[in-house]
Coordinates of C-alpha atoms and ligand atoms in Angstrom, one line a residue:
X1 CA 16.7 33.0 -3.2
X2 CA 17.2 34.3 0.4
X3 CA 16.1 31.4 3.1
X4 CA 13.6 32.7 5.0
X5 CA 12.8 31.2 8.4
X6 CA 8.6 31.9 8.2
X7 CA 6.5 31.6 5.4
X8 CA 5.4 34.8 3.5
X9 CA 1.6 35.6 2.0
X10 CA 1.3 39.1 0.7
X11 CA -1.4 38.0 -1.9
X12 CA -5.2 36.5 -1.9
X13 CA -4.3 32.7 -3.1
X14 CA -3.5 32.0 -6.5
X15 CA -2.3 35.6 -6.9
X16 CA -2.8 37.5 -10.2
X17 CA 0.0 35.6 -11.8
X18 CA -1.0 32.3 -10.5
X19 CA -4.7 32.8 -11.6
X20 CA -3.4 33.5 -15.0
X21 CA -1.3 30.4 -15.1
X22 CA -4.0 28.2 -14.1
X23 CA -6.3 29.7 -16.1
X24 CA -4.5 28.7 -19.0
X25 CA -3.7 25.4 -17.6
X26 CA -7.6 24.3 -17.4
X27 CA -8.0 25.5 -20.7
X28 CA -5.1 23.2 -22.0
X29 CA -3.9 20.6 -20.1
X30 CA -5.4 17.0 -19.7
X31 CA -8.4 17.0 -17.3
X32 CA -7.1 14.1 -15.7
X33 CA -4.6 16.5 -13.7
X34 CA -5.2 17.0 -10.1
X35 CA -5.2 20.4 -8.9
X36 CA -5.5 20.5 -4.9
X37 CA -4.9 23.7 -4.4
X38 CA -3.6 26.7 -6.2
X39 CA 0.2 26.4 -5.8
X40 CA 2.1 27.7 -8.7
X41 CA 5.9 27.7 -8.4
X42 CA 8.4 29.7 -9.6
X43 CA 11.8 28.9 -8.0
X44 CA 12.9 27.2 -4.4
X45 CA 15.6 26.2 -2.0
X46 CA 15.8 23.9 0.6
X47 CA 12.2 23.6 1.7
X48 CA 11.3 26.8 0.5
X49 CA 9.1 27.4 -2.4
X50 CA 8.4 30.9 -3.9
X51 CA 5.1 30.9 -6.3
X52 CA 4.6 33.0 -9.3
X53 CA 3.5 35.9 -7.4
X54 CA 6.6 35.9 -4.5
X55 CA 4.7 34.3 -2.0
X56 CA 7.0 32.2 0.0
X57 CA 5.7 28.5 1.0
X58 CA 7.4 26.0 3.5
X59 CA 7.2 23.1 1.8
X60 CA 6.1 19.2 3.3
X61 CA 5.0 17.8 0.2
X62 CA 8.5 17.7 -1.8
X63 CA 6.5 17.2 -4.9
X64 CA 4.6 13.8 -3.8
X65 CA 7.8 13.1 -1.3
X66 CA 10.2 13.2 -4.0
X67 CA 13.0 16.7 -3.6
X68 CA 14.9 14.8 -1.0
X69 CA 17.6 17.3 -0.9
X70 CA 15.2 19.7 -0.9
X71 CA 15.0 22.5 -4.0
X72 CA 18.6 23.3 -5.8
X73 CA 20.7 21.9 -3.5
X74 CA 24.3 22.9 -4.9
X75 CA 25.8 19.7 -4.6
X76 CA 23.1 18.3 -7.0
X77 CA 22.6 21.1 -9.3
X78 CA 26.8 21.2 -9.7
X79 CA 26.7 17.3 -10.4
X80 CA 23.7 18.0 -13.0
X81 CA 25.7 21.0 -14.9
X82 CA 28.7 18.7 -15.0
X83 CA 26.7 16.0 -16.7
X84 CA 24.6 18.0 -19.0
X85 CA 28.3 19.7 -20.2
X86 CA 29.1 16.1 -21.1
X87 CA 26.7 13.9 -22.6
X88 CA 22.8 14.0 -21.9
X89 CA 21.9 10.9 -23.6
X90 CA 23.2 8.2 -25.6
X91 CA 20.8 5.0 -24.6
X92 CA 21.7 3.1 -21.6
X93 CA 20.1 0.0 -22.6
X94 CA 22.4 -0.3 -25.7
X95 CA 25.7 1.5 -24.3
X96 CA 27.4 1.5 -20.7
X97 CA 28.3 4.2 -19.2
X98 CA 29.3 6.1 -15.9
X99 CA 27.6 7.5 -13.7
X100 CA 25.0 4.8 -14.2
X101 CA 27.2 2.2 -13.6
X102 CA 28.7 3.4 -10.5
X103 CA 25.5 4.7 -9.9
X104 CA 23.5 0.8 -9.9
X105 CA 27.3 -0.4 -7.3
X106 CA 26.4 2.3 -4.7
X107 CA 22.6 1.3 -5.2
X108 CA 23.7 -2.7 -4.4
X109 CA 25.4 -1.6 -1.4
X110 CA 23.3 0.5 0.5
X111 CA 20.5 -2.6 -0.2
X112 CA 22.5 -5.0 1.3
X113 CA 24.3 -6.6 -1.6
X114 CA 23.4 -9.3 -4.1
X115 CA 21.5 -7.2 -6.4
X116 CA 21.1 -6.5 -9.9
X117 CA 20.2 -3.1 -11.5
X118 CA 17.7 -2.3 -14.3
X119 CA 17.0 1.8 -14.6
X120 CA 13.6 3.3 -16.0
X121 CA 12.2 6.7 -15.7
X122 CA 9.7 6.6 -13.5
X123 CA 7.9 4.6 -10.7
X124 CA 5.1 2.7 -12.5
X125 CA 7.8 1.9 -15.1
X126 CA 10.0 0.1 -12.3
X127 CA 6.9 -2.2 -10.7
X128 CA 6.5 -2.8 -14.6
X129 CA 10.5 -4.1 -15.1
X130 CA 9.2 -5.9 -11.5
X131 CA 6.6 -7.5 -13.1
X132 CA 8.0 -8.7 -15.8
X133 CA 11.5 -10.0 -13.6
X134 CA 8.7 -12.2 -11.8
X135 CA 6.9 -13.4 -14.5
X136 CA 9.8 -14.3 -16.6
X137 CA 11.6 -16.2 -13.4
X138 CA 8.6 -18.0 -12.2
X139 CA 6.6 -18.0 -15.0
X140 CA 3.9 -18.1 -12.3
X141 CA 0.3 -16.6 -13.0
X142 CA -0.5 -14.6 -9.8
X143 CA 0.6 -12.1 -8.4
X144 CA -0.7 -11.1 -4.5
X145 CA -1.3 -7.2 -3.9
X146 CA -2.8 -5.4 -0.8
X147 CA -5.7 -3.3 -1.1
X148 CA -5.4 0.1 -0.3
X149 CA -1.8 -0.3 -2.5
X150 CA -0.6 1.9 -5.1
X151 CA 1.9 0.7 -7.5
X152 CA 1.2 3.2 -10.8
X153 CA -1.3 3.9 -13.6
X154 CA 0.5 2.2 -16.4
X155 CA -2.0 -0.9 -16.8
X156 CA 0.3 -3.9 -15.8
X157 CA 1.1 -1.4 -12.3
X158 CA -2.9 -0.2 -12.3
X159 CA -3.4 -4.0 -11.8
X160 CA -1.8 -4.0 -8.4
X161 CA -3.4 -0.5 -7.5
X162 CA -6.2 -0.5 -5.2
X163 CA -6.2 2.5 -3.2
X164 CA -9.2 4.5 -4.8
X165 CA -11.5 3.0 -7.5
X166 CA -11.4 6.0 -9.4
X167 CA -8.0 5.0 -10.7
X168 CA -9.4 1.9 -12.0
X169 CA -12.8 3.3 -13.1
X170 CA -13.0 3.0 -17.4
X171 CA -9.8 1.0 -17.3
X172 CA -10.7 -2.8 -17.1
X173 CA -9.9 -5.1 -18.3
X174 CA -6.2 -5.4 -16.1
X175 CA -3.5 -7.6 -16.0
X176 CA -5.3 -10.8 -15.3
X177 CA -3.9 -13.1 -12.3
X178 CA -4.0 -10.4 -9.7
X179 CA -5.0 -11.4 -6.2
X180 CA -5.4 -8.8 -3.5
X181 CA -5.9 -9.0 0.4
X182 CA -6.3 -6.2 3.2
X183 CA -3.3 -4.7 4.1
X184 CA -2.7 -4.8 8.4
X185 CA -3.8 -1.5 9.1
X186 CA -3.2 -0.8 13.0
X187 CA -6.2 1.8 13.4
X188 CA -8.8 0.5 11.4
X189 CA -8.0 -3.7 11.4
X190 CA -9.6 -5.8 8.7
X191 CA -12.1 -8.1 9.3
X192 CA -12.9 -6.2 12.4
X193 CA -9.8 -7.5 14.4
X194 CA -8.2 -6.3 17.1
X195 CA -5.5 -3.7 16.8
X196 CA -2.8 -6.6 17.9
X197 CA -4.9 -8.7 15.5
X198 CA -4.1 -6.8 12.4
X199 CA -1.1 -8.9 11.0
X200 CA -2.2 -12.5 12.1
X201 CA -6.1 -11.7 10.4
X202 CA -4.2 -11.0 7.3
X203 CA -1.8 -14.0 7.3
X204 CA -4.4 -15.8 8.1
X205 CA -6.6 -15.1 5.3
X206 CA -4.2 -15.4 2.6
X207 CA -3.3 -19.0 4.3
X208 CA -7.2 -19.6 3.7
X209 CA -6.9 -18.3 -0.3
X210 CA -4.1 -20.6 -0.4
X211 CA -6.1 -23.6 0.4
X212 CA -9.6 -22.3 -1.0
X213 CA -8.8 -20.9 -4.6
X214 CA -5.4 -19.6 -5.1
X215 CA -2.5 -22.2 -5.3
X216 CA 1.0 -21.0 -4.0
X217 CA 2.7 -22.7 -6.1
X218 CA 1.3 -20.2 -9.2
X219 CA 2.2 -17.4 -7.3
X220 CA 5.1 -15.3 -8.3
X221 CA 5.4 -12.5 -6.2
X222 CA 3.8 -10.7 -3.2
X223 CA 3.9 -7.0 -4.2
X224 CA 4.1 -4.9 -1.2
X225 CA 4.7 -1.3 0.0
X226 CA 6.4 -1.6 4.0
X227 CA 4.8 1.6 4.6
X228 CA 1.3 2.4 2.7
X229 CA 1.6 5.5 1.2
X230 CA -1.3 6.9 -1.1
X231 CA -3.6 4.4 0.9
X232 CA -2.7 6.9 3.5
X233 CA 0.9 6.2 5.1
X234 CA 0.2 3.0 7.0
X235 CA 2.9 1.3 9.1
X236 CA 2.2 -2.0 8.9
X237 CA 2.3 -3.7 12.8
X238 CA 5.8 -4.8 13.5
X239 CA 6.5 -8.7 12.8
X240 CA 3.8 -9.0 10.0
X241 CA 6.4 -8.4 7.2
X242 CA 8.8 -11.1 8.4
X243 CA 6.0 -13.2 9.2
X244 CA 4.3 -12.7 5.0
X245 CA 8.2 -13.1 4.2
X246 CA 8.2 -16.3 5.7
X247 CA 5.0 -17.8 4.4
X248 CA 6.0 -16.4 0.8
X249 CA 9.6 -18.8 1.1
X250 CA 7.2 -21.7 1.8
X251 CA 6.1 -21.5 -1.5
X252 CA 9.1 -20.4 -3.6
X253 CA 6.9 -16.4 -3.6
X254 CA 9.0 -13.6 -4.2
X255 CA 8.8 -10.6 -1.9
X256 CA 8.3 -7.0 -4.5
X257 CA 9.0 -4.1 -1.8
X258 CA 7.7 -1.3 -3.6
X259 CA 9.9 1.3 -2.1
X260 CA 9.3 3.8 -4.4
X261 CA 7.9 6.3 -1.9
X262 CA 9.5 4.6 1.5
X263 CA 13.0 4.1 0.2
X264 CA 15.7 6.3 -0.7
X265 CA 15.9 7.6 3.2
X266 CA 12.9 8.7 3.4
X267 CA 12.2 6.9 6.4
X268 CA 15.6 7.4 8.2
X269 CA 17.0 3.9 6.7
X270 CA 17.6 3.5 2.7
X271 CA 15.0 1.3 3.0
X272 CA 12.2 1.1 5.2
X273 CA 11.9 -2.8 4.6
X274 CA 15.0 -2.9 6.7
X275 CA 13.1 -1.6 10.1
X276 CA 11.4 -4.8 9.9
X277 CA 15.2 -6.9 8.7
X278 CA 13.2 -8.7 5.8
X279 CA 15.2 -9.5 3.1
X280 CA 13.1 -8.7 -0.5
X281 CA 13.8 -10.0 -4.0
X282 CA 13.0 -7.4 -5.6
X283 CA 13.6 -3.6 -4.4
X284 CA 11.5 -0.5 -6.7
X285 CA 13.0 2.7 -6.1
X286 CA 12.0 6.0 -7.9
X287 CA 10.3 9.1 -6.4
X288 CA 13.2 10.9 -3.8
X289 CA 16.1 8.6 -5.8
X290 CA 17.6 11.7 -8.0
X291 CA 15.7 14.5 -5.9
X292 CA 13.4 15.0 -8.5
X293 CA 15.1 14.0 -11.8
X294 CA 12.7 11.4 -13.3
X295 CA 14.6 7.8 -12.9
X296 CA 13.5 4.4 -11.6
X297 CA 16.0 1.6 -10.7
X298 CA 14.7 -2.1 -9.9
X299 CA 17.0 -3.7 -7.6
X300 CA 16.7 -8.0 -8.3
X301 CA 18.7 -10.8 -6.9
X302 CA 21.1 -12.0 -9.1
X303 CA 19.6 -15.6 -9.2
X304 CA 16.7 -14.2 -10.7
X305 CA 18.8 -12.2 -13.3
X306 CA 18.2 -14.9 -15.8
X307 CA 17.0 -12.7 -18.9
X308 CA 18.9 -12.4 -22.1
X309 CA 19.3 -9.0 -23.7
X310 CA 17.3 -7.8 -25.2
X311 CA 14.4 -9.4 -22.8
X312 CA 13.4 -5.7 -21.6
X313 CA 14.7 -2.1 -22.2
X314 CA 14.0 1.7 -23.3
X315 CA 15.4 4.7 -24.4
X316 CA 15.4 7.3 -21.7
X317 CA 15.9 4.5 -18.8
X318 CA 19.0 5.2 -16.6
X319 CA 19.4 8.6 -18.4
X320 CA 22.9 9.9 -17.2
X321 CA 21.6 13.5 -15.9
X322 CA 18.7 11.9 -13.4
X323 CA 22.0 8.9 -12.4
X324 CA 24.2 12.0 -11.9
X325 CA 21.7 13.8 -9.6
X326 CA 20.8 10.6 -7.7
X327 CA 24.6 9.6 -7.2
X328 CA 25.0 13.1 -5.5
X329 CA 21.6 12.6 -3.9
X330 CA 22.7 8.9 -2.3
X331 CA 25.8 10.9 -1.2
X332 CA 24.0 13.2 0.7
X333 CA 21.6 10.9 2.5
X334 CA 25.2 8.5 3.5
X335 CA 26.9 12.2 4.3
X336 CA 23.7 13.4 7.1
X337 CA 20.3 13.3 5.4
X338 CA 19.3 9.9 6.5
X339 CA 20.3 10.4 10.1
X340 CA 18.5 14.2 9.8
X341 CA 15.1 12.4 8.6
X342 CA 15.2 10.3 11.4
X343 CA 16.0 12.7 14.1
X344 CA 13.7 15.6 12.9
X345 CA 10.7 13.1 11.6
X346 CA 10.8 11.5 15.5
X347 CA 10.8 15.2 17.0
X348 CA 8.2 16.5 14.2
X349 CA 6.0 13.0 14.8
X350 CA 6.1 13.3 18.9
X351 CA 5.5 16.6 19.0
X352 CA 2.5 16.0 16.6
X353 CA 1.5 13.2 18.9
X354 CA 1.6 15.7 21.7
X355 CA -0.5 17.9 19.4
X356 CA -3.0 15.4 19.4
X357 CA -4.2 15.0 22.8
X358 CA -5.7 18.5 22.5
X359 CA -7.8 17.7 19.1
X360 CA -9.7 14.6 19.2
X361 CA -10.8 14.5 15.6
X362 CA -6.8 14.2 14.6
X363 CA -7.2 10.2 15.2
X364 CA -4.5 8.7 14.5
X365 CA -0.5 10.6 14.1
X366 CA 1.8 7.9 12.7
X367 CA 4.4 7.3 10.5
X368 CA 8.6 6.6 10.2
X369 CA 11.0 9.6 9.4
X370 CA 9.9 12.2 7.2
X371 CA 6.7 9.6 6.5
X372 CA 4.1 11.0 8.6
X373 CA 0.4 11.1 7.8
X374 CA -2.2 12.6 10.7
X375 CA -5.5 11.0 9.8
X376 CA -8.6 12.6 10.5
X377 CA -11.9 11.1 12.2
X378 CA -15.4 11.9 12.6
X379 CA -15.4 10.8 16.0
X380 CA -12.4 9.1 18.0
X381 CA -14.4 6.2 19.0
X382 CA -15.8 4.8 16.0
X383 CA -12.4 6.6 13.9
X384 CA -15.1 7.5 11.2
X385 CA -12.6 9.1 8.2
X386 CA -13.1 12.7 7.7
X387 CA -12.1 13.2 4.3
X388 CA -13.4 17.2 4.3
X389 CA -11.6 18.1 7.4
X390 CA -8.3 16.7 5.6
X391 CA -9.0 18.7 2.7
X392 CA -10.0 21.7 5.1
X393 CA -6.7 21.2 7.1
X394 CA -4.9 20.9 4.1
X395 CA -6.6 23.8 2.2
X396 CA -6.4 26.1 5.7
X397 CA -2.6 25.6 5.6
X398 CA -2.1 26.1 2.3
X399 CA -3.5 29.6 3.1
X400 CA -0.8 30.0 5.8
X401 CA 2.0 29.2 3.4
X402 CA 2.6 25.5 4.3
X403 CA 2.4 23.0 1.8
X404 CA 0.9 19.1 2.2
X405 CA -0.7 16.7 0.3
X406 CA -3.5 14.2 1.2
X407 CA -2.9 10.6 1.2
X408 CA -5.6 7.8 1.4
X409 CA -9.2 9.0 2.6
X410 CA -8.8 10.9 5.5
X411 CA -5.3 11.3 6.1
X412 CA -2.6 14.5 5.5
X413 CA 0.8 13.4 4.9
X414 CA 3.8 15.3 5.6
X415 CA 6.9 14.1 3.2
X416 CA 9.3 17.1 3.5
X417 CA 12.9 17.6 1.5
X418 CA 14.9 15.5 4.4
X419 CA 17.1 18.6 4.5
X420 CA 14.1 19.8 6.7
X421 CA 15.6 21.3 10.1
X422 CA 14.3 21.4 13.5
X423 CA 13.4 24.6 13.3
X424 CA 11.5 25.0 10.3
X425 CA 9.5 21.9 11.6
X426 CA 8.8 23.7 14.3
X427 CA 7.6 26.3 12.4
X428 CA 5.2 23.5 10.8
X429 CA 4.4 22.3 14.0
X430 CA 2.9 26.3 14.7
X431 CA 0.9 26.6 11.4
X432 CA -0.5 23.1 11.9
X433 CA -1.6 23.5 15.6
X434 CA -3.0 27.4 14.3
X435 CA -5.1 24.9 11.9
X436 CA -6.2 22.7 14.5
X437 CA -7.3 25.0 16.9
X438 CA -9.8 26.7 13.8
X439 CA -11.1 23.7 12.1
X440 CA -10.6 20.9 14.4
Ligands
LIG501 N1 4.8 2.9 -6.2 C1 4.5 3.7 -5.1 C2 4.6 3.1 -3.7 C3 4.1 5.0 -5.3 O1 3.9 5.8 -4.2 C4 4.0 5.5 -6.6 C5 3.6 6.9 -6.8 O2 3.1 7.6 -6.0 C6 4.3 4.7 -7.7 C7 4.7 3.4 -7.4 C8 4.2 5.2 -9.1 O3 5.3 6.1 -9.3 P1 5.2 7.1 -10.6 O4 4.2 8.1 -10.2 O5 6.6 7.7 -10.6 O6 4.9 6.3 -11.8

């Protein structure tokens, strides 16, 4: 596919051959599939994404932040071919093989060392293999979560969920033994703190759970994501994640980062837990790990590697096509990608910040790397969410061949390929402000 350097519309959204797609698709598919807007694709590369009817989209959803090396990136698709020629399965969890091997030393290393590796398929499957490393460890009966999390939909994971109710709604009853607490959220503080309050409110409480109705000593884990992201990609203020890591060692509590949407250079470091130099038990990785092949890898001290075989498993897990494309993946983001997301999410985030002086009812710009989520307000003052101007936004620049994704309840993230350039985030930067100046 030719790169283009400006989106292309020639059709009314869906097109004919989109319409008939998704015609088909309501008549068939589960109804618990989300649909936000019309997209249908049909082939991409880089950020680009072509639809069913040759309209060409830029693209700054990467499938719910997961094509980190943006659509058919050579050095991927050669390193998939080369795999799939060989062997496409034979069952990690009874057999070893390369590239997973390889593929679990290069994952140690760019963690910082001291890890073990178990490899599932998909995110909620990896806080799962979490949840289970805790519970067979400490053999501890709580687990702490922040509301406003999300951790999955698999019902061990749904238990730590808590960013919308309508995940939960027809579910209960959970995992038992989950306790959750605000998370610090800078622009709208819990307990109606101040901004600089956010973190110390939070400690605070959980000191007060401690001492009231939840003793530390049968708490496994704290379960945490450094940087919300379907509560609505929220940086947590600096200092409070060293300062929960240090209450959690007090009482022998692990520290779960749940970087399955902040990790894998997303955020301009492998992990985003390393902005704020904690040091986590356990790291979840999935999402942007194999640029879109389905794999999850749960990265766990080797203290607390004390599980015989046997003790957890499955079939697909660590399947050697996704390790192939994440090996060529992690190569990519240690050859340029991780310094790119840095350098093009600070321009695209301060020139969005600059954007924002001229539109009052984008409340709050934020975000690390190519983690950015513009939140949306009724009013500046009281920071009110606006959950139908996020849709509108969203919806408007769908129309204009940009693609996003809400997050949380008023706020539109932008999770682009990390191969995005400067100037195709400039482009991005044109269509949103075009937005702006319509709806906002
Ligand atoms: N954890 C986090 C932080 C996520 O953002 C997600 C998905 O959005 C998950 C876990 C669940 O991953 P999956 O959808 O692959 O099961």
């Amino acid at each position: 596919m030719e790169i283009l350097q400006r989106p292309q519309v020639r059709t009314p959204l869906p097109g004919p051959k989109a319409k008939a797609i998704l015609e088909r698709d309501a008549r068939i598919l589960s109804t618990s599939y989300v649909r936000p807007y019309p997209f249908v694709p049909a082939a991409g590369e880089g950020v680009w994404l072509r639809d069913v009817d040759g309209n060409v989209f830029l693209d700054l959803m990467a499938g719910i932040a997961v094509n980190t090396t943006g659509y058919a990136h050579p050095r991927v698709v050669e390193a998939v071919r080369e795999q799939a020629g060989r062997f496409s399965h034979v069952c990690f969890s009874d057999f070893s093989s390369e590239p997973q091997v390889g593929l679990a030393e290069q994952l140690d290393r760019l963690a910082g060392g001291g890890f073990r590796v178990y490899f599932g398929n998909s995110g909620t499957e990896g806080v799962e293999a979490a949840l289970k490393v805790v519970r067979y460890h400490t053999r501890r009966p709580y687990i702490l979560a922040f509301t406003g999390a999300f951790h999955g939909r698999t019902l061990g994971s749904l238990a730590l969920t808590s960013s919308n109710s309508k995940y939960r709604r027809g579910f209960a009853p959970l995992l038992p033994g989950v306790v959750h607490v605000p998370y610090p959220h800078p622009y709208r503080p819990p307990f109606g703190a101040r901004p600089e309050d956010a973190g110390q409110v939070v400690l605070d409480y959980v000191e007060h759970l401690f001492k009231t109705k939840l003793p530390p000593d049968e708490v496994g884990a704290v379960f945490f994501e450094p940087i919300q992201g379907e509560g609505g990609y929220i940086v947590p203020p600096a200092g409070f994640l060293p300062a929960l890591e240090k209450l959690a060692r007090k009482h022998g509590i692990l520290m779960v980062a749940d970087e399955v949407q902040t990790g894998s250079g997303r955020t301009g470091r492998f992990l985003a837990s390393a902005y704020e130099e904690i040091d986590p038990d356990i790291v979840i990785l999935a999402k942007g790990l194999a640029s879109g092949y389905p794999i999850s890898a749960v990265l766990f001290k080797e203290e607390l590697s004390s599980w015989p075989p046997g003790a957890h498993g499955t079939t697909f897990g660590g399947n050697p096509v996704a390790a192939a494309a994440a090996v060529a993946t992690l190569d990519l983001l240690e050859g340029g990608l991780m310094a790119n997301a840095f350098e093009v999410g600070t321009y695209l985030r301060d020139e969005l910040t600059r954007l924002q002086a001229g539109f009052p009812r984008l409340g709050d710009v934020r975000g690390r790397g190519l983690m950015i989520g513009l939140d949306f307000v009724k009013d500046p003052d009281t920071r009110e969410e606006d959950p139908e101007l996020r849709d509108r936004v969203a919806e408007a620049a769908f129309r204009k061949g940009l693609l996003t994704l809400p997050a949380g309840p008023s706020t539109l993230r932008l999770s682009p390929p990390l191969v995005l350039s400067r100037d195709e985030a400039s482009v991005a930067l044109e269509i949103l402000a075009d937005v702006l100046k319509a709806l906002a």
